[in-house]
């Protein structure tokens, strides 16, 4: 069994990217296309949340999510254009609106906004993991590893906010037969 240091050394060896870059394989192109679509839809949904909430901490989390999604979108968009991958169609930018003017039957609660953001974050994180492990080209794999690390860091702060506010959804506890319930 290899040590953590040996595993890290093996990974670092593969990161030396002085090999010629073949064209993207279809899986790499599809993952880029799908992840860019996910980011752009996240931006549209975050704009809706910003237009809906008046909670300052949630607004801060939404703004941080927006900045991260826009930054990753730009990197991915530039990469795809350079590689000749067609960009996906995306939702239009939402106009700014006053949260207090949104009718109550339409307005999302802060809990709903935070949980929708959390679910999108999980989907993004999983897509980045798939992109990293399916990539043959080191530059593509490392791009997705970087995106995944950035999403993980943001997710930790979002989870803290959600716990603090009681918004986090926790599945039922698993208690094996014969043990007392917590």
PDB file of C-alpha atoms in Angstrom:
ATOM      1  CA  UNK A   1       0.000   0.000   0.000  1.00  0.00           C
ATOM      2  CA  UNK A   2       1.433   3.379  -0.948  1.00  0.00           C
ATOM      3  CA  UNK A   3       1.715   6.258   1.461  1.00  0.00           C
ATOM      4  CA  UNK A   4      -0.046   9.569   1.031  1.00  0.00           C
ATOM      5  CA  UNK A   5       3.261  11.133   0.031  1.00  0.00           C
ATOM      6  CA  UNK A   6       3.856   8.513  -2.681  1.00  0.00           C
ATOM      7  CA  UNK A   7       0.342   9.080  -4.015  1.00  0.00           C
ATOM      8  CA  UNK A   8       0.878  12.839  -4.102  1.00  0.00           C
ATOM      9  CA  UNK A   9       4.253  12.353  -5.823  1.00  0.00           C
ATOM     10  CA  UNK A  10       2.615  10.124  -8.457  1.00  0.00           C
ATOM     11  CA  UNK A  11      -0.072  12.731  -9.106  1.00  0.00           C
ATOM     12  CA  UNK A  12       2.509  15.515  -9.319  1.00  0.00           C
ATOM     13  CA  UNK A  13       4.419  13.541 -11.956  1.00  0.00           C
ATOM     14  CA  UNK A  14       1.329  13.492 -14.157  1.00  0.00           C
ATOM     15  CA  UNK A  15       0.919  17.246 -13.764  1.00  0.00           C
ATOM     16  CA  UNK A  16       4.071  17.997 -15.686  1.00  0.00           C
ATOM     17  CA  UNK A  17       2.264  18.963 -18.810  1.00  0.00           C
ATOM     18  CA  UNK A  18       4.960  19.218 -21.455  1.00  0.00           C
ATOM     19  CA  UNK A  19       3.382  16.559 -23.657  1.00  0.00           C
ATOM     20  CA  UNK A  20       1.651  17.557 -26.886  1.00  0.00           C
ATOM     21  CA  UNK A  21      -2.059  18.222 -26.403  1.00  0.00           C
ATOM     22  CA  UNK A  22      -4.286  16.045 -28.562  1.00  0.00           C
ATOM     23  CA  UNK A  23      -7.751  17.342 -29.414  1.00  0.00           C
ATOM     24  CA  UNK A  24     -10.307  16.946 -26.637  1.00  0.00           C
ATOM     25  CA  UNK A  25     -12.000  13.576 -26.682  1.00  0.00           C
ATOM     26  CA  UNK A  26     -15.781  13.596 -26.866  1.00  0.00           C
ATOM     27  CA  UNK A  27     -16.160  12.994 -23.119  1.00  0.00           C
ATOM     28  CA  UNK A  28     -13.946  15.947 -22.242  1.00  0.00           C
ATOM     29  CA  UNK A  29     -15.829  18.199 -24.663  1.00  0.00           C
ATOM     30  CA  UNK A  30     -19.202  17.038 -23.328  1.00  0.00           C
ATOM     31  CA  UNK A  31     -18.163  17.572 -19.710  1.00  0.00           C
ATOM     32  CA  UNK A  32     -16.975  21.091 -20.526  1.00  0.00           C
ATOM     33  CA  UNK A  33     -20.223  21.833 -22.383  1.00  0.00           C
ATOM     34  CA  UNK A  34     -22.391  20.411 -19.581  1.00  0.00           C
ATOM     35  CA  UNK A  35     -20.492  22.140 -16.782  1.00  0.00           C
ATOM     36  CA  UNK A  36     -20.646  25.491 -18.573  1.00  0.00           C
ATOM     37  CA  UNK A  37     -24.407  24.994 -18.965  1.00  0.00           C
ATOM     38  CA  UNK A  38     -24.676  24.232 -15.235  1.00  0.00           C
ATOM     39  CA  UNK A  39     -22.690  27.353 -14.330  1.00  0.00           C
ATOM     40  CA  UNK A  40     -24.784  29.604 -16.541  1.00  0.00           C
ATOM     41  CA  UNK A  41     -28.023  28.186 -15.098  1.00  0.00           C
ATOM     42  CA  UNK A  42     -26.593  28.687 -11.603  1.00  0.00           C
ATOM     43  CA  UNK A  43     -25.971  32.349 -12.443  1.00  0.00           C
ATOM     44  CA  UNK A  44     -29.589  32.763 -13.605  1.00  0.00           C
ATOM     45  CA  UNK A  45     -30.933  31.090 -10.461  1.00  0.00           C
ATOM     46  CA  UNK A  46     -28.660  33.094  -8.183  1.00  0.00           C
ATOM     47  CA  UNK A  47     -29.940  36.290  -9.831  1.00  0.00           C
ATOM     48  CA  UNK A  48     -33.472  35.193  -8.938  1.00  0.00           C
ATOM     49  CA  UNK A  49     -32.375  34.618  -5.339  1.00  0.00           C
ATOM     50  CA  UNK A  50     -30.730  38.042  -5.187  1.00  0.00           C
ATOM     51  CA  UNK A  51     -33.948  39.594  -6.492  1.00  0.00           C
ATOM     52  CA  UNK A  52     -35.983  37.722  -3.871  1.00  0.00           C
ATOM     53  CA  UNK A  53     -34.171  37.804  -0.532  1.00  0.00           C
ATOM     54  CA  UNK A  54     -33.577  40.660   1.891  1.00  0.00           C
ATOM     55  CA  UNK A  55     -31.341  38.587   4.198  1.00  0.00           C
ATOM     56  CA  UNK A  56     -27.879  40.187   4.190  1.00  0.00           C
ATOM     57  CA  UNK A  57     -25.963  36.985   4.946  1.00  0.00           C
ATOM     58  CA  UNK A  58     -27.805  35.057   2.249  1.00  0.00           C
ATOM     59  CA  UNK A  59     -27.214  37.939  -0.172  1.00  0.00           C
ATOM     60  CA  UNK A  60     -23.499  37.673   0.633  1.00  0.00           C
ATOM     61  CA  UNK A  61     -23.519  33.939  -0.088  1.00  0.00           C
ATOM     62  CA  UNK A  62     -25.429  34.504  -3.335  1.00  0.00           C
ATOM     63  CA  UNK A  63     -22.978  37.215  -4.418  1.00  0.00           C
ATOM     64  CA  UNK A  64     -20.041  34.901  -3.635  1.00  0.00           C
ATOM     65  CA  UNK A  65     -21.683  32.119  -5.632  1.00  0.00           C
ATOM     66  CA  UNK A  66     -22.295  34.516  -8.526  1.00  0.00           C
ATOM     67  CA  UNK A  67     -18.672  35.684  -8.558  1.00  0.00           C
ATOM     68  CA  UNK A  68     -17.355  32.117  -8.475  1.00  0.00           C
ATOM     69  CA  UNK A  69     -19.736  30.911 -11.191  1.00  0.00           C
ATOM     70  CA  UNK A  70     -18.885  33.873 -13.433  1.00  0.00           C
ATOM     71  CA  UNK A  71     -15.144  33.373 -12.942  1.00  0.00           C
ATOM     72  CA  UNK A  72     -15.330  29.641 -13.686  1.00  0.00           C
ATOM     73  CA  UNK A  73     -17.648  30.308 -16.632  1.00  0.00           C
ATOM     74  CA  UNK A  74     -15.138  32.736 -18.147  1.00  0.00           C
ATOM     75  CA  UNK A  75     -12.238  30.294 -17.781  1.00  0.00           C
ATOM     76  CA  UNK A  76     -14.272  27.463 -19.259  1.00  0.00           C
ATOM     77  CA  UNK A  77     -15.752  29.600 -22.048  1.00  0.00           C
ATOM     78  CA  UNK A  78     -12.280  30.833 -23.085  1.00  0.00           C
ATOM     79  CA  UNK A  79     -10.916  27.281 -22.971  1.00  0.00           C
ATOM     80  CA  UNK A  80     -13.789  25.893 -25.045  1.00  0.00           C
ATOM     81  CA  UNK A  81     -13.470  28.607 -27.682  1.00  0.00           C
ATOM     82  CA  UNK A  82      -9.730  27.939 -27.906  1.00  0.00           C
ATOM     83  CA  UNK A  83     -10.434  24.211 -28.345  1.00  0.00           C
ATOM     84  CA  UNK A  84     -13.202  24.786 -30.900  1.00  0.00           C
ATOM     85  CA  UNK A  85     -16.033  23.461 -28.717  1.00  0.00           C
ATOM     86  CA  UNK A  86     -19.426  25.014 -29.441  1.00  0.00           C
ATOM     87  CA  UNK A  87     -20.811  26.988 -26.504  1.00  0.00           C
ATOM     88  CA  UNK A  88     -24.202  25.989 -25.101  1.00  0.00           C
ATOM     89  CA  UNK A  89     -27.246  28.240 -25.275  1.00  0.00           C
ATOM     90  CA  UNK A  90     -27.842  29.832 -21.871  1.00  0.00           C
ATOM     91  CA  UNK A  91     -30.576  31.644 -19.976  1.00  0.00           C
ATOM     92  CA  UNK A  92     -30.824  35.383 -20.350  1.00  0.00           C
ATOM     93  CA  UNK A  93     -29.561  37.675 -17.600  1.00  0.00           C
ATOM     94  CA  UNK A  94     -32.291  38.551 -15.137  1.00  0.00           C
ATOM     95  CA  UNK A  95     -33.028  42.248 -14.569  1.00  0.00           C
ATOM     96  CA  UNK A  96     -32.607  43.575 -11.041  1.00  0.00           C
ATOM     97  CA  UNK A  97     -35.802  43.918  -9.057  1.00  0.00           C
ATOM     98  CA  UNK A  98     -36.888  44.979  -5.593  1.00  0.00           C
ATOM     99  CA  UNK A  99     -37.269  41.921  -3.320  1.00  0.00           C
ATOM    100  CA  UNK A 100     -40.194  43.455  -1.422  1.00  0.00           C
ATOM    101  CA  UNK A 101     -42.166  43.906  -4.662  1.00  0.00           C
ATOM    102  CA  UNK A 102     -42.151  40.165  -5.451  1.00  0.00           C
ATOM    103  CA  UNK A 103     -45.642  38.764  -4.735  1.00  0.00           C
ATOM    104  CA  UNK A 104     -45.759  36.306  -1.825  1.00  0.00           C
ATOM    105  CA  UNK A 105     -47.173  33.472  -3.971  1.00  0.00           C
ATOM    106  CA  UNK A 106     -44.138  33.735  -6.248  1.00  0.00           C
ATOM    107  CA  UNK A 107     -41.412  34.727  -3.793  1.00  0.00           C
ATOM    108  CA  UNK A 108     -39.036  32.001  -2.660  1.00  0.00           C
ATOM    109  CA  UNK A 109     -38.241  31.766   1.040  1.00  0.00           C
ATOM    110  CA  UNK A 110     -34.657  32.177   2.205  1.00  0.00           C
ATOM    111  CA  UNK A 111     -34.674  28.473   3.136  1.00  0.00           C
ATOM    112  CA  UNK A 112     -35.718  27.551  -0.427  1.00  0.00           C
ATOM    113  CA  UNK A 113     -33.099  29.827  -1.968  1.00  0.00           C
ATOM    114  CA  UNK A 114     -30.299  28.437   0.222  1.00  0.00           C
ATOM    115  CA  UNK A 115     -31.279  24.818  -0.394  1.00  0.00           C
ATOM    116  CA  UNK A 116     -31.595  25.334  -4.159  1.00  0.00           C
ATOM    117  CA  UNK A 117     -28.113  26.843  -4.146  1.00  0.00           C
ATOM    118  CA  UNK A 118     -26.842  23.927  -2.072  1.00  0.00           C
ATOM    119  CA  UNK A 119     -28.281  21.355  -4.496  1.00  0.00           C
ATOM    120  CA  UNK A 120     -26.726  23.170  -7.469  1.00  0.00           C
ATOM    121  CA  UNK A 121     -23.422  23.225  -5.607  1.00  0.00           C
ATOM    122  CA  UNK A 122     -23.543  19.450  -5.057  1.00  0.00           C
ATOM    123  CA  UNK A 123     -24.337  18.848  -8.738  1.00  0.00           C
ATOM    124  CA  UNK A 124     -21.476  21.148  -9.792  1.00  0.00           C
ATOM    125  CA  UNK A 125     -19.074  19.446  -7.408  1.00  0.00           C
ATOM    126  CA  UNK A 126     -19.970  16.002  -8.753  1.00  0.00           C
ATOM    127  CA  UNK A 127     -19.634  17.172 -12.366  1.00  0.00           C
ATOM    128  CA  UNK A 128     -16.162  18.531 -11.585  1.00  0.00           C
ATOM    129  CA  UNK A 129     -15.160  15.195 -10.038  1.00  0.00           C
ATOM    130  CA  UNK A 130     -16.384  13.346 -13.127  1.00  0.00           C
ATOM    131  CA  UNK A 131     -14.581  15.810 -15.393  1.00  0.00           C
ATOM    132  CA  UNK A 132     -11.344  15.373 -13.485  1.00  0.00           C
ATOM    133  CA  UNK A 133     -11.337  11.572 -13.539  1.00  0.00           C
ATOM    134  CA  UNK A 134     -12.561  11.201 -17.132  1.00  0.00           C
ATOM    135  CA  UNK A 135      -9.999  13.578 -18.599  1.00  0.00           C
ATOM    136  CA  UNK A 136      -7.063  12.193 -20.509  1.00  0.00           C
ATOM    137  CA  UNK A 137      -5.456  15.594 -20.946  1.00  0.00           C
ATOM    138  CA  UNK A 138      -3.784  16.868 -17.793  1.00  0.00           C
ATOM    139  CA  UNK A 139      -4.798  20.481 -18.409  1.00  0.00           C
ATOM    140  CA  UNK A 140      -8.472  19.525 -18.579  1.00  0.00           C
ATOM    141  CA  UNK A 141      -8.271  17.320 -15.487  1.00  0.00           C
ATOM    142  CA  UNK A 142      -6.501  20.001 -13.480  1.00  0.00           C
ATOM    143  CA  UNK A 143      -9.000  22.649 -14.574  1.00  0.00           C
ATOM    144  CA  UNK A 144     -11.811  20.527 -13.127  1.00  0.00           C
ATOM    145  CA  UNK A 145      -9.832  19.771  -9.950  1.00  0.00           C
ATOM    146  CA  UNK A 146      -9.386  23.527  -9.458  1.00  0.00           C
ATOM    147  CA  UNK A 147     -13.099  24.177 -10.093  1.00  0.00           C
ATOM    148  CA  UNK A 148     -13.989  21.415  -7.633  1.00  0.00           C
ATOM    149  CA  UNK A 149     -11.713  22.812  -4.918  1.00  0.00           C
ATOM    150  CA  UNK A 150     -13.234  26.272  -5.359  1.00  0.00           C
ATOM    151  CA  UNK A 151     -16.767  24.842  -5.083  1.00  0.00           C
ATOM    152  CA  UNK A 152     -15.762  22.837  -1.993  1.00  0.00           C
ATOM    153  CA  UNK A 153     -14.446  25.970  -0.286  1.00  0.00           C
ATOM    154  CA  UNK A 154     -17.628  27.899  -1.082  1.00  0.00           C
ATOM    155  CA  UNK A 155     -19.773  24.947   0.018  1.00  0.00           C
ATOM    156  CA  UNK A 156     -18.176  24.916   3.456  1.00  0.00           C
ATOM    157  CA  UNK A 157     -19.162  28.533   4.056  1.00  0.00           C
ATOM    158  CA  UNK A 158     -22.683  27.949   2.700  1.00  0.00           C
ATOM    159  CA  UNK A 159     -23.156  24.933   4.975  1.00  0.00           C
ATOM    160  CA  UNK A 160     -22.111  27.002   7.983  1.00  0.00           C
ATOM    161  CA  UNK A 161     -24.693  29.668   7.119  1.00  0.00           C
ATOM    162  CA  UNK A 162     -27.398  27.071   6.526  1.00  0.00           C
ATOM    163  CA  UNK A 163     -26.721  25.356   9.869  1.00  0.00           C
ATOM    164  CA  UNK A 164     -26.738  28.692  11.672  1.00  0.00           C
ATOM    165  CA  UNK A 165     -30.133  29.580  10.187  1.00  0.00           C
ATOM    166  CA  UNK A 166     -31.691  26.126  10.495  1.00  0.00           C
ATOM    167  CA  UNK A 167     -32.044  25.823   6.709  1.00  0.00           C
ATOM    168  CA  UNK A 168     -29.959  22.701   6.194  1.00  0.00           C
ATOM    169  CA  UNK A 169     -31.935  19.596   5.247  1.00  0.00           C
ATOM    170  CA  UNK A 170     -30.766  16.530   7.169  1.00  0.00           C
ATOM    171  CA  UNK A 171     -31.929  13.052   6.158  1.00  0.00           C
ATOM    172  CA  UNK A 172     -33.316  10.778   8.868  1.00  0.00           C
ATOM    173  CA  UNK A 173     -30.686   9.268  11.130  1.00  0.00           C
ATOM    174  CA  UNK A 174     -29.803   5.646  10.582  1.00  0.00           C
ATOM    175  CA  UNK A 175     -30.137   3.646  13.754  1.00  0.00           C
ATOM    176  CA  UNK A 176     -29.437  -0.091  13.439  1.00  0.00           C
ATOM    177  CA  UNK A 177     -31.974  -2.411  15.081  1.00  0.00           C
ATOM    178  CA  UNK A 178     -31.395  -2.855  18.772  1.00  0.00           C
ATOM    179  CA  UNK A 179     -29.564   0.428  19.354  1.00  0.00           C
ATOM    180  CA  UNK A 180     -31.162   3.328  21.199  1.00  0.00           C
ATOM    181  CA  UNK A 181     -32.260   6.290  19.060  1.00  0.00           C
ATOM    182  CA  UNK A 182     -30.238   9.473  19.515  1.00  0.00           C
TER     183      UNK A 182
END
